Coordinates of C-alpha atoms and ligand atoms in Angstrom, one line a residue:
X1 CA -78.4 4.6 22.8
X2 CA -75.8 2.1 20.9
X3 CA -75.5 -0.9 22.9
X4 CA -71.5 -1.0 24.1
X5 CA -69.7 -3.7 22.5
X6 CA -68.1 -6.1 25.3
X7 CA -64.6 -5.9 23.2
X8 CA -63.8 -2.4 22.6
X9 CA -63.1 -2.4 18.6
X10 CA -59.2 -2.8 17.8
X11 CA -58.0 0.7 16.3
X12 CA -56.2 0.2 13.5
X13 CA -53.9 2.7 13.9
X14 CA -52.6 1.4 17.7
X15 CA -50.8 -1.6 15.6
X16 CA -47.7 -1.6 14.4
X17 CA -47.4 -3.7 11.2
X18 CA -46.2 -6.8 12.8
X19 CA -49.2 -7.1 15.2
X20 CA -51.6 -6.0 12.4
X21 CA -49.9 -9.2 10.8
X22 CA -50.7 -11.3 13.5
X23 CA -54.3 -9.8 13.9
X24 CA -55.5 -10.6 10.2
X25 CA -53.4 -13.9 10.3
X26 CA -55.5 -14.7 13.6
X27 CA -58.5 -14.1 11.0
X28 CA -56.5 -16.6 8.3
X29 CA -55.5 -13.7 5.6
X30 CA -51.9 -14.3 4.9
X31 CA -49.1 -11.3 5.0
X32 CA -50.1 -9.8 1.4
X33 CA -52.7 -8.4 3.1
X34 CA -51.1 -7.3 6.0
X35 CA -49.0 -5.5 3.6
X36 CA -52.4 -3.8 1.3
X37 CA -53.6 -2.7 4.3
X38 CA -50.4 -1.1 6.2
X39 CA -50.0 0.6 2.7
X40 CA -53.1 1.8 2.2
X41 CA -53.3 3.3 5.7
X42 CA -49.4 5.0 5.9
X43 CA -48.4 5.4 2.2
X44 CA -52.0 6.2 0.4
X45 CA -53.2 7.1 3.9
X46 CA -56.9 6.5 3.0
X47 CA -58.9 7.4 6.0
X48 CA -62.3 4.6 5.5
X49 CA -62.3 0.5 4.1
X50 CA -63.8 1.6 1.1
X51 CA -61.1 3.7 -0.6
X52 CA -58.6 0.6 -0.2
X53 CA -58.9 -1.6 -3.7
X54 CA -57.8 -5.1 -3.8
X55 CA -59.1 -5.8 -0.3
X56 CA -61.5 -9.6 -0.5
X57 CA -65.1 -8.7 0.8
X58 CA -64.9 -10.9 3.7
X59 CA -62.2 -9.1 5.0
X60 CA -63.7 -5.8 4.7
X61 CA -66.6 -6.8 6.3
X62 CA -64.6 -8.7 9.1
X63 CA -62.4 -5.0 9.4
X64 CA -66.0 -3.4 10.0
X65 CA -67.3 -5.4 12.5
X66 CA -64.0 -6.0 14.5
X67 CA -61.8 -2.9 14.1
X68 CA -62.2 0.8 13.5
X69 CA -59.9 3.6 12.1
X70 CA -60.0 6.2 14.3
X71 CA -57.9 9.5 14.2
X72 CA -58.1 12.5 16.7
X73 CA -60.7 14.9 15.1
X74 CA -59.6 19.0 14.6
X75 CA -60.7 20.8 17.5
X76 CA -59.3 24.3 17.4
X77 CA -56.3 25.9 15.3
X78 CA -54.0 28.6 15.6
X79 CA -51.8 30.4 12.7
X80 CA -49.1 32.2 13.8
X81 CA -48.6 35.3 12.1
X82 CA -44.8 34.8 10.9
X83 CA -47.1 32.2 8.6
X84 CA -44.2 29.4 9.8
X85 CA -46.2 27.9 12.6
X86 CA -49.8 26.0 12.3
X87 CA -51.1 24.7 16.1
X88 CA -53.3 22.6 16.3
X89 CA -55.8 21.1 19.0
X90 CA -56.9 17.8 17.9
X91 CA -60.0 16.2 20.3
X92 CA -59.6 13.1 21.2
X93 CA -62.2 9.9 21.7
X94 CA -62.8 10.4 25.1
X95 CA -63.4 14.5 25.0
X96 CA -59.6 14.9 25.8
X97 CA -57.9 17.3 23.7
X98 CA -54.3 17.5 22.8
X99 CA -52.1 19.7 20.9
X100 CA -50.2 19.2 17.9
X101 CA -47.8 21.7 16.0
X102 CA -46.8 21.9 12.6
X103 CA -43.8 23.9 11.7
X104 CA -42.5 24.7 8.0
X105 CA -39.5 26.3 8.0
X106 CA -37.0 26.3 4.5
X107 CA -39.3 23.9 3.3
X108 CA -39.0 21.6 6.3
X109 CA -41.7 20.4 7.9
X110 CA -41.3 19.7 11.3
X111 CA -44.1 18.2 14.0
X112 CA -44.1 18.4 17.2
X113 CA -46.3 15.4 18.8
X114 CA -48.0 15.2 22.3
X115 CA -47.6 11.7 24.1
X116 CA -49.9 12.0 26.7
X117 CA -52.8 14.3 28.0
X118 CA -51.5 17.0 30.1
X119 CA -48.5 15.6 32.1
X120 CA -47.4 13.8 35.8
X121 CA -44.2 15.6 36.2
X122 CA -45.5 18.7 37.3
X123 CA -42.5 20.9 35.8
X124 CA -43.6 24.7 37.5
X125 CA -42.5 26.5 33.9
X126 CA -44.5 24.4 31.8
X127 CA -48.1 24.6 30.6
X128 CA -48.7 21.0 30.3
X129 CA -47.4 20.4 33.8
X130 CA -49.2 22.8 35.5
X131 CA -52.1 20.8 34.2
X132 CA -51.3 17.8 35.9
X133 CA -51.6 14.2 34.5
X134 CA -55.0 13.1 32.6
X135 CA -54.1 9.8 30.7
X136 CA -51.7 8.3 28.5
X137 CA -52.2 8.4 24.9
X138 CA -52.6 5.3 22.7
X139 CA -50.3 4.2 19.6
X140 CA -53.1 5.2 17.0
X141 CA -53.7 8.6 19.2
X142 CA -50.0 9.7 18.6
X143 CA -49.9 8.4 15.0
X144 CA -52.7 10.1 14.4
X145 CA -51.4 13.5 15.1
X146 CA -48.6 12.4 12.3
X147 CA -51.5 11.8 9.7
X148 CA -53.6 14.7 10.2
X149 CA -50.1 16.7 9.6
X150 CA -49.2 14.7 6.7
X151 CA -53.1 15.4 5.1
X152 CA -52.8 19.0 5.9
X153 CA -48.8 19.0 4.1
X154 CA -49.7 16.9 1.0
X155 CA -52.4 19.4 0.5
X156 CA -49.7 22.1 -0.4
X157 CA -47.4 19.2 -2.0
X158 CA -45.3 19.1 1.0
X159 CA -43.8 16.3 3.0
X160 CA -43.0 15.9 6.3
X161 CA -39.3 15.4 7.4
X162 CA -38.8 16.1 11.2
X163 CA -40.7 14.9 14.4
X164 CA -39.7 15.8 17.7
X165 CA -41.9 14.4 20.7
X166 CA -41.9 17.3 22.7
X167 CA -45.5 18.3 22.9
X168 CA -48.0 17.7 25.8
X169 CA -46.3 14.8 27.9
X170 CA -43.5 13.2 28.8
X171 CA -42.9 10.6 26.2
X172 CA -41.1 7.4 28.6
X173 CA -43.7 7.8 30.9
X174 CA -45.9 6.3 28.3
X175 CA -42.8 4.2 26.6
X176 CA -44.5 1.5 24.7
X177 CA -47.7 3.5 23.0
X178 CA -44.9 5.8 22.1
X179 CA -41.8 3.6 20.7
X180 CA -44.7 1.5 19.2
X181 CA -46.0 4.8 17.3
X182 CA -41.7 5.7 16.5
X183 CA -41.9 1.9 15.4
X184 CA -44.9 2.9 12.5
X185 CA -43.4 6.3 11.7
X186 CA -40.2 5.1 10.9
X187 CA -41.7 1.9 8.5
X188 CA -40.2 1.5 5.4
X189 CA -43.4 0.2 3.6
X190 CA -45.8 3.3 5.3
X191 CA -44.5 6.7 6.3
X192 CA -41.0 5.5 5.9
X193 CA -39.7 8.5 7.9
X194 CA -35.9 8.9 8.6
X195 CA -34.9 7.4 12.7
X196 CA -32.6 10.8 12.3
X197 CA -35.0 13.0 12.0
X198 CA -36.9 11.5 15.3
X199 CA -36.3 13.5 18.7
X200 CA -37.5 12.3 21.8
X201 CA -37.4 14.3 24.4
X202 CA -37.6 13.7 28.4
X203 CA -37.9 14.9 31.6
X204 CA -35.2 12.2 32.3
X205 CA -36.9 9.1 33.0
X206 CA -33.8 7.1 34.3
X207 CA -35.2 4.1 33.5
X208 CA -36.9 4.9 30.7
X209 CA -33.3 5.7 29.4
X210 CA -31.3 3.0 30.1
X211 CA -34.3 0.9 28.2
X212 CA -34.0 3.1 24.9
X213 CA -30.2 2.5 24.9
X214 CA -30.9 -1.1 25.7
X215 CA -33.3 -1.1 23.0
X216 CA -31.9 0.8 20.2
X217 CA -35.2 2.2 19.3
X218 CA -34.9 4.8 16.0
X219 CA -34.7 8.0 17.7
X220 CA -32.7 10.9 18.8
X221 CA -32.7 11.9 22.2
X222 CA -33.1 14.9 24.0
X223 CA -32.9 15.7 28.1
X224 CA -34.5 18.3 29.5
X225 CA -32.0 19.8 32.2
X226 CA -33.2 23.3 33.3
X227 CA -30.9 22.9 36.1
X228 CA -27.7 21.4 36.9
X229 CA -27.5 21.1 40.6
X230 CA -29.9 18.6 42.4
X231 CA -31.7 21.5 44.5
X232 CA -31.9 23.8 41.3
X233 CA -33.2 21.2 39.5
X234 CA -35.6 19.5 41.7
X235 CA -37.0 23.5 42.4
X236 CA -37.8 23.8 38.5
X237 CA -38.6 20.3 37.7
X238 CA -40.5 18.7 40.9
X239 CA -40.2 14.5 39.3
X240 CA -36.2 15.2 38.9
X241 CA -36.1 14.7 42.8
X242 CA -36.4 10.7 42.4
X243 CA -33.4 10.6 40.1
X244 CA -31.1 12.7 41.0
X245 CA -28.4 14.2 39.0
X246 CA -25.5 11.6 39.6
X247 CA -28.4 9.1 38.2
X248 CA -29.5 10.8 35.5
X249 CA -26.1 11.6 34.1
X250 CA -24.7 7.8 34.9
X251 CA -27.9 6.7 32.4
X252 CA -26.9 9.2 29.5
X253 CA -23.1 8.0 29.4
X254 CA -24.5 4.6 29.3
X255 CA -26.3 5.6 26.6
X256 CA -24.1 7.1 24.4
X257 CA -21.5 4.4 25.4
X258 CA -24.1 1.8 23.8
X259 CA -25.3 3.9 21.1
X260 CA -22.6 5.7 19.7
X261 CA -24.8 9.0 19.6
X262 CA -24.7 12.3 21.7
X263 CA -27.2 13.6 23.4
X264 CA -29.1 17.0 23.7
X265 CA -29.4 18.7 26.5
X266 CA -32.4 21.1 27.0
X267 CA -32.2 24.2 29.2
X268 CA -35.3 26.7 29.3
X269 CA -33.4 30.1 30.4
X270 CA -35.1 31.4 33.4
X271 CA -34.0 35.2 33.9
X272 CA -32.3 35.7 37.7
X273 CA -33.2 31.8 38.1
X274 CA -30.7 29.0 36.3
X275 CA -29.3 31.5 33.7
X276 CA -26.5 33.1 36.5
X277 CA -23.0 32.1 35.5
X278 CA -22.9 29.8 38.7
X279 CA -25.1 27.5 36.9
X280 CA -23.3 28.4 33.6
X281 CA -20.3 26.8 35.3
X282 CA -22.1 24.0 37.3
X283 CA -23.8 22.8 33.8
X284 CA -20.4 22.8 32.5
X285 CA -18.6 20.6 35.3
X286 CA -21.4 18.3 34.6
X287 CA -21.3 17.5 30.8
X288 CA -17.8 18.4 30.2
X289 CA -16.0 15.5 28.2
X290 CA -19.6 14.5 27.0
X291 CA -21.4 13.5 23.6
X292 CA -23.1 16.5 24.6
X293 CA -24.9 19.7 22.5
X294 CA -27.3 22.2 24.7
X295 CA -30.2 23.9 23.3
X296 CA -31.0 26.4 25.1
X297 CA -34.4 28.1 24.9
X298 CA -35.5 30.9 26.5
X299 CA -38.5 30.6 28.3
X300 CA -41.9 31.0 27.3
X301 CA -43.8 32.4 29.8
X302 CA -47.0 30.8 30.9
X303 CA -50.1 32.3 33.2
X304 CA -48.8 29.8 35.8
X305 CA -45.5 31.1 36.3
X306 CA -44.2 34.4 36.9
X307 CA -40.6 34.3 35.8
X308 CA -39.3 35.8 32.9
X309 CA -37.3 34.7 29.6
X310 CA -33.6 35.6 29.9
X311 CA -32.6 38.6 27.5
X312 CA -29.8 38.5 25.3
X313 CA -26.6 39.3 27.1
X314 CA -27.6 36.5 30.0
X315 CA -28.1 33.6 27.1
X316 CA -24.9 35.6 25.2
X317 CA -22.6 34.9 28.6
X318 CA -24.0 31.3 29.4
X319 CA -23.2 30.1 25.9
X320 CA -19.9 31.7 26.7
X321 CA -19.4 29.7 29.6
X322 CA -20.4 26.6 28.1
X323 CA -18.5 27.3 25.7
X324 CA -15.1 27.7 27.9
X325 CA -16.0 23.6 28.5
X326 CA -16.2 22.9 25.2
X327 CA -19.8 22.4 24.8
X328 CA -21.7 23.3 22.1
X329 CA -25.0 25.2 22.3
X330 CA -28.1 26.4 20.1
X331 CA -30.6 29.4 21.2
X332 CA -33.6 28.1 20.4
X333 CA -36.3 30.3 19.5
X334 CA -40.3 29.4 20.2
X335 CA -41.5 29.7 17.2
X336 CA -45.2 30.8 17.3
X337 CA -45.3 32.2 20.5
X338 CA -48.3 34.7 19.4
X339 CA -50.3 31.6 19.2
X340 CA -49.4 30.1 22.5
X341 CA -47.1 27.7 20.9
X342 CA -45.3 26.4 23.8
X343 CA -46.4 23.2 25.3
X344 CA -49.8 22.8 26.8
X345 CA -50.1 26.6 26.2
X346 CA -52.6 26.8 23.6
X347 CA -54.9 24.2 25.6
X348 CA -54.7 26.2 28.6
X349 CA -55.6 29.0 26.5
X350 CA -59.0 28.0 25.1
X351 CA -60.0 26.6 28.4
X352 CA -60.0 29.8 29.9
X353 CA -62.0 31.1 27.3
X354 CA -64.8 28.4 28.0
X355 CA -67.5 28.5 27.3
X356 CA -67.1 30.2 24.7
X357 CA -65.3 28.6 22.2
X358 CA -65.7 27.3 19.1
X359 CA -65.0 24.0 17.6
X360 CA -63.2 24.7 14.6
X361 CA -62.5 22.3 11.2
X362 CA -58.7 22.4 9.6
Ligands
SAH1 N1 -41.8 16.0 28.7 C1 -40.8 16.1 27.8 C2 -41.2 16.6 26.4 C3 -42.2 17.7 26.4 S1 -41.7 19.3 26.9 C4 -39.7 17.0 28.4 O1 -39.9 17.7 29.4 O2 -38.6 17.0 27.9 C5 -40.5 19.8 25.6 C6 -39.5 20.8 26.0 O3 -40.2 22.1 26.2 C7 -38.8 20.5 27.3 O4 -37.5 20.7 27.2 C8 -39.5 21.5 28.3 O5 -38.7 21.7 29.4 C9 -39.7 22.7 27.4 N2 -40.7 23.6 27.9 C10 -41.9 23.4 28.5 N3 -42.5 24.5 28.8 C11 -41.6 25.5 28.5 C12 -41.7 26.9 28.6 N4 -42.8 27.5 29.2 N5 -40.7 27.6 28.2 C13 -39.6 27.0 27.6 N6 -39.5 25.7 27.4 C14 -40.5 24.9 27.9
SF4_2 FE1 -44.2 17.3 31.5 FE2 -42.2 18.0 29.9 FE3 -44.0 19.8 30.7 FE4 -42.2 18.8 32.4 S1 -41.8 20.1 30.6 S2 -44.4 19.1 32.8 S3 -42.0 16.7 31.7 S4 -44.4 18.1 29.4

């Protein structure tokens, strides 16, 4: 067996390109090749030392012995078979698998990214949750998701335009691996992807909330409601309980006070559960006079829950409703639902078909 080395390697990919700049400067190698490297990695996105020209020897060899680039490696894949959706579950260095999905849709591409393995906030709807928590994912575990993506798009000359954090995880939980991984995405000199096209979606971390506005970190933010009374709500979405309602909603004016830019709201439509017009009304009262658009999206049924998706005349009269407050609302469809597209579904999925399963390459 390898002897473990007492300093686990640095991966590359956990650094944003200011502490990559202070790693090689540590090492005495000025900015310009701070700036080879970063480019190399995000804009030619070579995956090993030796495809980078213009690197000095000495550095290579230091990069060999002191850091390693290291990307989640395909595990199992999904097509869905409207041909839109790709899902993917990438295995990570510890075992741990995660999911990613790829969406192309009128030529754009959207990802969805996973934050963390499986998930503390025990939501009862959702895959991930149902899970439970595992670990937090690293900088270079999220950004690698992005790459393997923008490999499998450039293959058909595409490019990648949206990301929305709203895979396995809830993304302020794990804030600084995943604003430092927003912070590479959105670098001008790598994958130079737009801060518009960002969503970050929570549970509603409270605190986690007030930071981002604090902050003014590149993204668009999305809150997942699913129910707007505190005893709904805290039924549906068990972490809600410590920040209740009044909280929560205090935190999103403040943001949109400091930031200038609404807010979505998510709602997963629950038939006979938070899609009666009493809710309707209730989520109404709540965001009226808001910065506010709800996306509301029936749900996608998982083996840990029994409920069912609400049918079309139920979403029909709560967009009505909402409607009658002035708020404006989106049905989102799951795409990809024949490949257990939904969060944490298609991991769930291949477990239970242990041991069976096959690794398979993208
Ligand atoms: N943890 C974050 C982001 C990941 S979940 C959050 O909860 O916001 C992304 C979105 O998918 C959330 O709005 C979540 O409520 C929703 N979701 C999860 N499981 C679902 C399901 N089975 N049906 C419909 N929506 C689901
Ligand atoms: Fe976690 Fe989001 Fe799933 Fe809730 S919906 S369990 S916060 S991933």
């Amino acid at each position: 067996m390898e002897p473990t080395p007492a300093t686990p390697l640095v991966n590359l990919y956990d650094l944003p390109r200011a502490a990559l700049g202070e790693l090689l400067a540590g090492w005495g190698y000025s900015a310009y090749y701070r700036d080879l490297l970063w480019e190399a990695l995000y804009r030619q996105q070579v995956e090993s030392f030796d495809a980078i020209s213009g690197l000095r020897p000495d550095l290579v060899q230091a990069l060999r012995e002191r850091t390693r680039l290291e990307r989640p490696a395909p595990h199992h894949e999904a097509h869905s078979t409207d041909g839109f959706t790709r899902k993917l579950l990438l295995r990570l260095r510890d075992g741990q698998t995660v999911e990613t999905v790829l969406m192309r849709f009128k030529g754009r591409a959207t990802v969805c990214l996973s934050t963390q393995a499986g998930c503390a906030m025990g939501c009862v709807f959702c895959a991930t949750g149902q899970m439970g928590f595992v670990r937090h994912l690293t900088p270079g575990e999220i950004i690698g998701q992005v790459l393997h993506v923008t490999r499998l798009l450039r293959e058909t000359g595409e490019s990648l335009r949206n990301v929305v954090l709203m895979g396995m995880g809830e993304p302020l939980h794990n804030y600084d691996a995943t604003l430092a991984a927003v912070d590479t995405m959105v670098d001008a000199r790598g994958l130079a992807l737009g801060p518009r096209f960002i969503t970050l979606s929570t549970v509603g971390v409270v605190p986690g909330i007030r930071r981002l506005a604090d902050e003014d970190r590149p993204v668009q933010l999305a809150v997942s409601l699913h129910g707007a009374t505190d005893a709904e709500r805290g039924a549906l979405v068990p972490a809600a309980r410590k920040w209740p309602l009044a909280e929560l909603m205090e935190a999103c004016r403040y943001y949109v006070e400091k930031r200038k830019r609404h807010i979505f709201y998510e709602w997963a439509l629950i038939s006979g559960q938070n899609d009666t017009p009493g809710q309707a009304h209730a989520l109404g009262q709540l965001l009226k006079g808001m910065e506010a658009h709800v996306n509301l999206i029936p749900l996608n049924p998982t083996v840990g829950y029994g409920e069912r998706p609400s049918g079309p005349d139920a979403v029909r009269a709560f967009q009505d409703i909402l409607a009658g407050y002035g708020l404006p609302s989106t049905v989102r469809q799951r795409r990809g639902i024949d490949i257990d597209a939904g969060c944490g579904q298609l991991k769930a999925a291949v477990e239970r078909q242990r041991p069976s399963r096959q690794p398979t390459a993208s």
